[in-house]
PDB file of C-alpha atoms in Angstrom:
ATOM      1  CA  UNK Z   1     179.568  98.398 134.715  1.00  0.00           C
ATOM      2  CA  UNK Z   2     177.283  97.658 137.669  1.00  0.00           C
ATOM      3  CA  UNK Z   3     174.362  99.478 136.292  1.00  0.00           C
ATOM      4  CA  UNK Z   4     175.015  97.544 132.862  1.00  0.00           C
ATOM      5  CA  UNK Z   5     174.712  94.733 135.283  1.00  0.00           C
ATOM      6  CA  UNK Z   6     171.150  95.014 136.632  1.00  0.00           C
ATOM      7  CA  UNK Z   7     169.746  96.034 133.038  1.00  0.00           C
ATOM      8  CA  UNK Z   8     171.306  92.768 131.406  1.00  0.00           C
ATOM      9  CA  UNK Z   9     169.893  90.677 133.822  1.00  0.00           C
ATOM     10  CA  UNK Z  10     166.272  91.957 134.221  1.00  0.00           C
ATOM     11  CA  UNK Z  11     166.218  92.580 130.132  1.00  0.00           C
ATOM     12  CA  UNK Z  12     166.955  88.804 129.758  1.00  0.00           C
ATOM     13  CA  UNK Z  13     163.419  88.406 131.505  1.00  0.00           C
ATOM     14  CA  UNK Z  14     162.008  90.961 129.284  1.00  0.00           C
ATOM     15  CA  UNK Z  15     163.038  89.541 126.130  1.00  0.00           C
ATOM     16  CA  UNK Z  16     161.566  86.230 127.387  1.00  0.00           C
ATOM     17  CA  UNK Z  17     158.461  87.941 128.599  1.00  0.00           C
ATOM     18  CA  UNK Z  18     157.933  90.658 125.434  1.00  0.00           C
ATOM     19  CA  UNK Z  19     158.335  87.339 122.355  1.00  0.00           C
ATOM     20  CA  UNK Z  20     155.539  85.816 124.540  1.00  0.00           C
ATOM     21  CA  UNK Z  21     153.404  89.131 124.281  1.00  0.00           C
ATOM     22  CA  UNK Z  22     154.255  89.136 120.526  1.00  0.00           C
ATOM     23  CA  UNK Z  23     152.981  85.827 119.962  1.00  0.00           C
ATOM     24  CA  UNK Z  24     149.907  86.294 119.206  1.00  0.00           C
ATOM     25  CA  UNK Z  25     151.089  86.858 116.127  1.00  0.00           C
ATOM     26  CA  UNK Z  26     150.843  83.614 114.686  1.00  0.00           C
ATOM     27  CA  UNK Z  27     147.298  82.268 113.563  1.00  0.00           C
ATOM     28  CA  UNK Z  28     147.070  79.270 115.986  1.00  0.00           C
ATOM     29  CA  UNK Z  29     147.528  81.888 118.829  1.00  0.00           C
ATOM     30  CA  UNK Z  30     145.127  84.219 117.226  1.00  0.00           C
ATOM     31  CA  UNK Z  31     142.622  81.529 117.553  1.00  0.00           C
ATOM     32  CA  UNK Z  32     143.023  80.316 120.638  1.00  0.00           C
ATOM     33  CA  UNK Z  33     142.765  84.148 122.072  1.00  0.00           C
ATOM     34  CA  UNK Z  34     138.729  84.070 121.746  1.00  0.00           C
ATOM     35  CA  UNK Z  35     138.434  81.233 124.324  1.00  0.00           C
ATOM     36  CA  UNK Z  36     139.029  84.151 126.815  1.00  0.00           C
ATOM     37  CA  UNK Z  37     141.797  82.603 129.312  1.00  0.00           C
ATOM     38  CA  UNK Z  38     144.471  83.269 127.158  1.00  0.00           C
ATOM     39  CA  UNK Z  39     143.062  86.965 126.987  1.00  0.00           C
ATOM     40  CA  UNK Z  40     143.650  86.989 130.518  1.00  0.00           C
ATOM     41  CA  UNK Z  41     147.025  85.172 130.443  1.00  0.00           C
ATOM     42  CA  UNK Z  42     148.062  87.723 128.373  1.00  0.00           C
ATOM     43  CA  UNK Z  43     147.163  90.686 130.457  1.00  0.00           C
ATOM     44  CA  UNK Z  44     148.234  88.747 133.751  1.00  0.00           C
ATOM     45  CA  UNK Z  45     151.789  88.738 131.177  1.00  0.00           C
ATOM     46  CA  UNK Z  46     151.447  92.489 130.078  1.00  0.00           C
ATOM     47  CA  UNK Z  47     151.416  93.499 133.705  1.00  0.00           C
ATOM     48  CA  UNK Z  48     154.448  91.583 134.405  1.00  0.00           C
ATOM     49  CA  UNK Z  49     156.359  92.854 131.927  1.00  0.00           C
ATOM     50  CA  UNK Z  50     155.500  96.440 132.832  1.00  0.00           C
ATOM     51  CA  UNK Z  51     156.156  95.890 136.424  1.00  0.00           C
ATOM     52  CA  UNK Z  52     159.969  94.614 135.184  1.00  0.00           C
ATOM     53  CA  UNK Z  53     160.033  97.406 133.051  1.00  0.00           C
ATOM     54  CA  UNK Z  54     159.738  99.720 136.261  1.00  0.00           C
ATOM     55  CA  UNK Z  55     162.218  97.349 137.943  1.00  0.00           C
ATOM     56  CA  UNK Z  56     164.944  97.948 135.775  1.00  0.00           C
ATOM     57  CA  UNK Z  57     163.839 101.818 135.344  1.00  0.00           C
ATOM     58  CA  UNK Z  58     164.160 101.878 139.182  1.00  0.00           C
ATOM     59  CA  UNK Z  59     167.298 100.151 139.022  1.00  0.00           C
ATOM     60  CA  UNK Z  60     169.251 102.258 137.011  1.00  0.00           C
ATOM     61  CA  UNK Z  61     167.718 105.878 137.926  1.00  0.00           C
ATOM     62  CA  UNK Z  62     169.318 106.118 141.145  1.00  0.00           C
ATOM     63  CA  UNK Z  63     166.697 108.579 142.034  1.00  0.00           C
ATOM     64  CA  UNK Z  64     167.162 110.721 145.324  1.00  0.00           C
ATOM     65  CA  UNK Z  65     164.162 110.881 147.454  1.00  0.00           C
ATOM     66  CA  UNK Z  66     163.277 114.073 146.020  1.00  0.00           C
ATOM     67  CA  UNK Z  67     163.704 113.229 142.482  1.00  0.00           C
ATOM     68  CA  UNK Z  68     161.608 110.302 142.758  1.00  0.00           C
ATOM     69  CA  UNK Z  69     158.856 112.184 144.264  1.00  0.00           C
ATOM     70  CA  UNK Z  70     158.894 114.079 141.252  1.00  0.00           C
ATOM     71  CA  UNK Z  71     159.742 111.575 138.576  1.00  0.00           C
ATOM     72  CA  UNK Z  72     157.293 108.552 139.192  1.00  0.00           C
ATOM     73  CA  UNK Z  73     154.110 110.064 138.691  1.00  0.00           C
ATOM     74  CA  UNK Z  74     155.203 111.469 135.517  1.00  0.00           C
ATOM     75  CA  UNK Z  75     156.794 108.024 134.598  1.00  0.00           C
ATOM     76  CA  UNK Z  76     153.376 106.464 135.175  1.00  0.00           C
ATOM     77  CA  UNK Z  77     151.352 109.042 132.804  1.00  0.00           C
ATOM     78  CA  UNK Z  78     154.713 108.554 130.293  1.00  0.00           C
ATOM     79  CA  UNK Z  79     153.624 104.459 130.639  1.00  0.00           C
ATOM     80  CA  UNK Z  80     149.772 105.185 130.785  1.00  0.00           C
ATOM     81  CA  UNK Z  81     149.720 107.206 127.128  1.00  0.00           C
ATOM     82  CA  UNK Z  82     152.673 104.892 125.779  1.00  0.00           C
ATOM     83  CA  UNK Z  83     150.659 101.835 126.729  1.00  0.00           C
ATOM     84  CA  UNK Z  84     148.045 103.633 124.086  1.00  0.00           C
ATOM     85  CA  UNK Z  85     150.531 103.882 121.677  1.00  0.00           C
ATOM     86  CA  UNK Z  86     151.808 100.363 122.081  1.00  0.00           C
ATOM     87  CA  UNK Z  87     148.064  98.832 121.478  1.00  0.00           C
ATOM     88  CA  UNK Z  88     147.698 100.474 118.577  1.00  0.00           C
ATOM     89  CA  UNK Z  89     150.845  98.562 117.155  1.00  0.00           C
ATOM     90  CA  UNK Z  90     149.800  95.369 118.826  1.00  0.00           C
ATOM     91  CA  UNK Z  91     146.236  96.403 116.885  1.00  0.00           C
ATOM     92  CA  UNK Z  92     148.011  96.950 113.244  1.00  0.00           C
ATOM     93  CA  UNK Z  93     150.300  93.479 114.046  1.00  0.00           C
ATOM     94  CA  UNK Z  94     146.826  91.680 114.550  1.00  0.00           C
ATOM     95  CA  UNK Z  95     145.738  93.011 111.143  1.00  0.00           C
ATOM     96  CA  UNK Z  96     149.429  92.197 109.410  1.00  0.00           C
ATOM     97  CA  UNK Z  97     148.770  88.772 110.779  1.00  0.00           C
ATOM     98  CA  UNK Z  98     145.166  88.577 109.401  1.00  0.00           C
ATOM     99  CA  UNK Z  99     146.160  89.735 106.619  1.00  0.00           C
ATOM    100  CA  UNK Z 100     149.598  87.821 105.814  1.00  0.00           C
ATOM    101  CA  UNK Z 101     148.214  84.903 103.511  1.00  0.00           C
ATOM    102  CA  UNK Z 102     146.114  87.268 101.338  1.00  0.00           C
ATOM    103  CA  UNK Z 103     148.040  90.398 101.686  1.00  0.00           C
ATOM    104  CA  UNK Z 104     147.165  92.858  98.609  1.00  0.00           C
ATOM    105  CA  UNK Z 105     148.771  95.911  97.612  1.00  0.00           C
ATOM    106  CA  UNK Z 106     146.281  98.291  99.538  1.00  0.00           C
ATOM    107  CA  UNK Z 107     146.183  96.256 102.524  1.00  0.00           C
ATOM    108  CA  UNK Z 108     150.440  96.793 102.775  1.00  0.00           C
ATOM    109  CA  UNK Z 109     149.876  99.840 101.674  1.00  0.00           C
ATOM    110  CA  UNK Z 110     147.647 101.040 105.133  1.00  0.00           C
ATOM    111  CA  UNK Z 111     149.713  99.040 106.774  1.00  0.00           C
ATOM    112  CA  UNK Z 112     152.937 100.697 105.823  1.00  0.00           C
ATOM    113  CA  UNK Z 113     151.367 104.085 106.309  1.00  0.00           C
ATOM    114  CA  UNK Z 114     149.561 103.363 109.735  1.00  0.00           C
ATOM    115  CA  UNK Z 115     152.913 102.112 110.701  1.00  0.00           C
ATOM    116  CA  UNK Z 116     154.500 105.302 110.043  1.00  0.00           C
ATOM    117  CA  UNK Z 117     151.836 107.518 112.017  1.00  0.00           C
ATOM    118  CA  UNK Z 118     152.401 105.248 114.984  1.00  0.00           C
ATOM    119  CA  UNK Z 119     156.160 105.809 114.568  1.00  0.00           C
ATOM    120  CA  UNK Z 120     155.431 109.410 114.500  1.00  0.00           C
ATOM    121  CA  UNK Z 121     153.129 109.429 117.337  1.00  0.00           C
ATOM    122  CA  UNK Z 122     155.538 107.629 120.477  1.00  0.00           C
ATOM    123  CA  UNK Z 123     158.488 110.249 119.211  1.00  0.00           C
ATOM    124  CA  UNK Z 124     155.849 112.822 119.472  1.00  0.00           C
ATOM    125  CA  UNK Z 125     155.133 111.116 122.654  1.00  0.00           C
ATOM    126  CA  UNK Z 126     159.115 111.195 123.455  1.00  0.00           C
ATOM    127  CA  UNK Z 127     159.108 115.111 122.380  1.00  0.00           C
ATOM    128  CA  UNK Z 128     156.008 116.194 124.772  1.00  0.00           C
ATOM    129  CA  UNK Z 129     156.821 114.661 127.845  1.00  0.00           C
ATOM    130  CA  UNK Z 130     161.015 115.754 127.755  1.00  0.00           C
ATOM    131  CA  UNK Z 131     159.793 118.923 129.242  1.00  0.00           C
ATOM    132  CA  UNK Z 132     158.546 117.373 131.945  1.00  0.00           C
ATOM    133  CA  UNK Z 133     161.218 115.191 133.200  1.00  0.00           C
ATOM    134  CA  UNK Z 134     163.888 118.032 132.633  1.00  0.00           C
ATOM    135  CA  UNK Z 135     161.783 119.877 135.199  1.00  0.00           C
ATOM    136  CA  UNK Z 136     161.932 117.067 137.579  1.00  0.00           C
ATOM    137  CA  UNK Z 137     165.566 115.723 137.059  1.00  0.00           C
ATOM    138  CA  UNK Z 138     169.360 116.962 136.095  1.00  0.00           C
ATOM    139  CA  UNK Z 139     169.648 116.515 132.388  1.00  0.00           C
ATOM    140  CA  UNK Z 140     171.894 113.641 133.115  1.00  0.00           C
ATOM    141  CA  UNK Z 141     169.033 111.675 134.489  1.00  0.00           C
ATOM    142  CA  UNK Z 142     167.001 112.430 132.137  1.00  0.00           C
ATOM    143  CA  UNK Z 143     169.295 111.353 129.374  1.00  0.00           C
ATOM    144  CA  UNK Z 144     169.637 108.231 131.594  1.00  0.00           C
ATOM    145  CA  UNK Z 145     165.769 107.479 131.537  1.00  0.00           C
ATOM    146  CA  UNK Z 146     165.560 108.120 127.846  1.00  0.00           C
ATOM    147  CA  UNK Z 147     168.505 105.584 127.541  1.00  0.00           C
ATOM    148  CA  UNK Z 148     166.633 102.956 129.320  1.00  0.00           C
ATOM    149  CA  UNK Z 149     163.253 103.642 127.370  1.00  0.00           C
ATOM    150  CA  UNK Z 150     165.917 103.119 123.849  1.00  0.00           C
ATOM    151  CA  UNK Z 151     167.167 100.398 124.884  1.00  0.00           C
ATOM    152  CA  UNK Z 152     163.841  98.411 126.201  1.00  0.00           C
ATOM    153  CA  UNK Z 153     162.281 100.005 123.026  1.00  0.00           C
ATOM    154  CA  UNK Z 154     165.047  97.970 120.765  1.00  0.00           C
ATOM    155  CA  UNK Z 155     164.325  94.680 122.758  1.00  0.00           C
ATOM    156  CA  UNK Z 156     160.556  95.018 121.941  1.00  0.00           C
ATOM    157  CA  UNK Z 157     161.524  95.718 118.448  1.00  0.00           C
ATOM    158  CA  UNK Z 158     164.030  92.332 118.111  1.00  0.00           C
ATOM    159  CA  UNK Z 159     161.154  90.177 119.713  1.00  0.00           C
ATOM    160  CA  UNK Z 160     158.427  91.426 117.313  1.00  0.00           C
ATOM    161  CA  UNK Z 161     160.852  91.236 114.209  1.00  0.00           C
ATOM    162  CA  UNK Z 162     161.820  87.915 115.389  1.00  0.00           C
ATOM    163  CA  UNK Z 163     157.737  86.436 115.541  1.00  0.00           C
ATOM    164  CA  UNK Z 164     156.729  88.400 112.626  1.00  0.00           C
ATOM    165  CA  UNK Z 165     157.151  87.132 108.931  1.00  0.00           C
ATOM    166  CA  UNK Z 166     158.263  89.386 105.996  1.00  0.00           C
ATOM    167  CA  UNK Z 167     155.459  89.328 103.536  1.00  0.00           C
ATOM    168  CA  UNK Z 168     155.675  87.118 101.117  1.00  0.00           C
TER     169      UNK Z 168
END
């Protein structure tokens, strides 16, 4: 119950903090993202949100000294390539978006399909790096981590379906 604790609280910031990043969105915020401060608001908020990510990783690892010698740095390669993957989504969102009042069949079409690679490509991501924790944690931690990466995953999944339309 006390871990369950810590994650409730710091994901409450995180939902707040990930609908903001999914904003953009809508068309008015579109816009306004070429006037170039709200480009860096947004990165100033993308940073924020990673560093609570890490927050309530660190929270509910319970990571010896050891372990987190050996965990972190793979953590922050995990983030670094994920962090790819997750711009390419925020990339194909921009384009649903642009595309929303006019959307034709081949334009859902690429969308769909794109949508599917990118799904294929953060469980690939998932697959690759499992190795690599196992070799740095017990199996239990591990399983943890990957609980903690689910359940932040499903947050950032509720905040984008909740800012993005179905098409019409």
């Amino acid at each position: 119950m006390k871990v369950h604790l810590r994650v409730t609280g710091i994901i409450a910031v995180l939902i707040v903090a990930l609908s903001l990043v999914s904003a953009p969105v809508r068309a008015e915020e579109t816009a306004t993202d070429k006037k170039g401060s709200d480009s860096t608001n947004m990165e100033i908020l993308r940073e924020k949100v990673r560093a609570d990510k890490k927050l309530v990783v660190a929270a509910n690892m319970e990571l010896t000294e050891t372990e987190g010698k050996a965990f972190w740095p793979i953590y922050q390669e995990y983030q670094a390539d994920l962090t790819k993957v997750n711009e390419k989504i925020g990339k194909l969102i921009g384009e649903y978006a642009e595309n929303y009042q006019s959307m034709t069949e081949q334009t859902a079409k690429n969308l769909l399909d794109r949508s599917i690679v990118l799904e294929k490509e953060r469980l690939t991501l998932r697959t690759y790096y499992l190795p690599k924790f196992q070799k740095a944690l017990p199996a239990i931690k591990v399983a943890r981590y990957y609980q903690i990466e689910n359940k932040i995953q499903a947050i950032m999944q509720y905040a984008l379906a909740a800012n993005i339309p179905l098409m019409k």
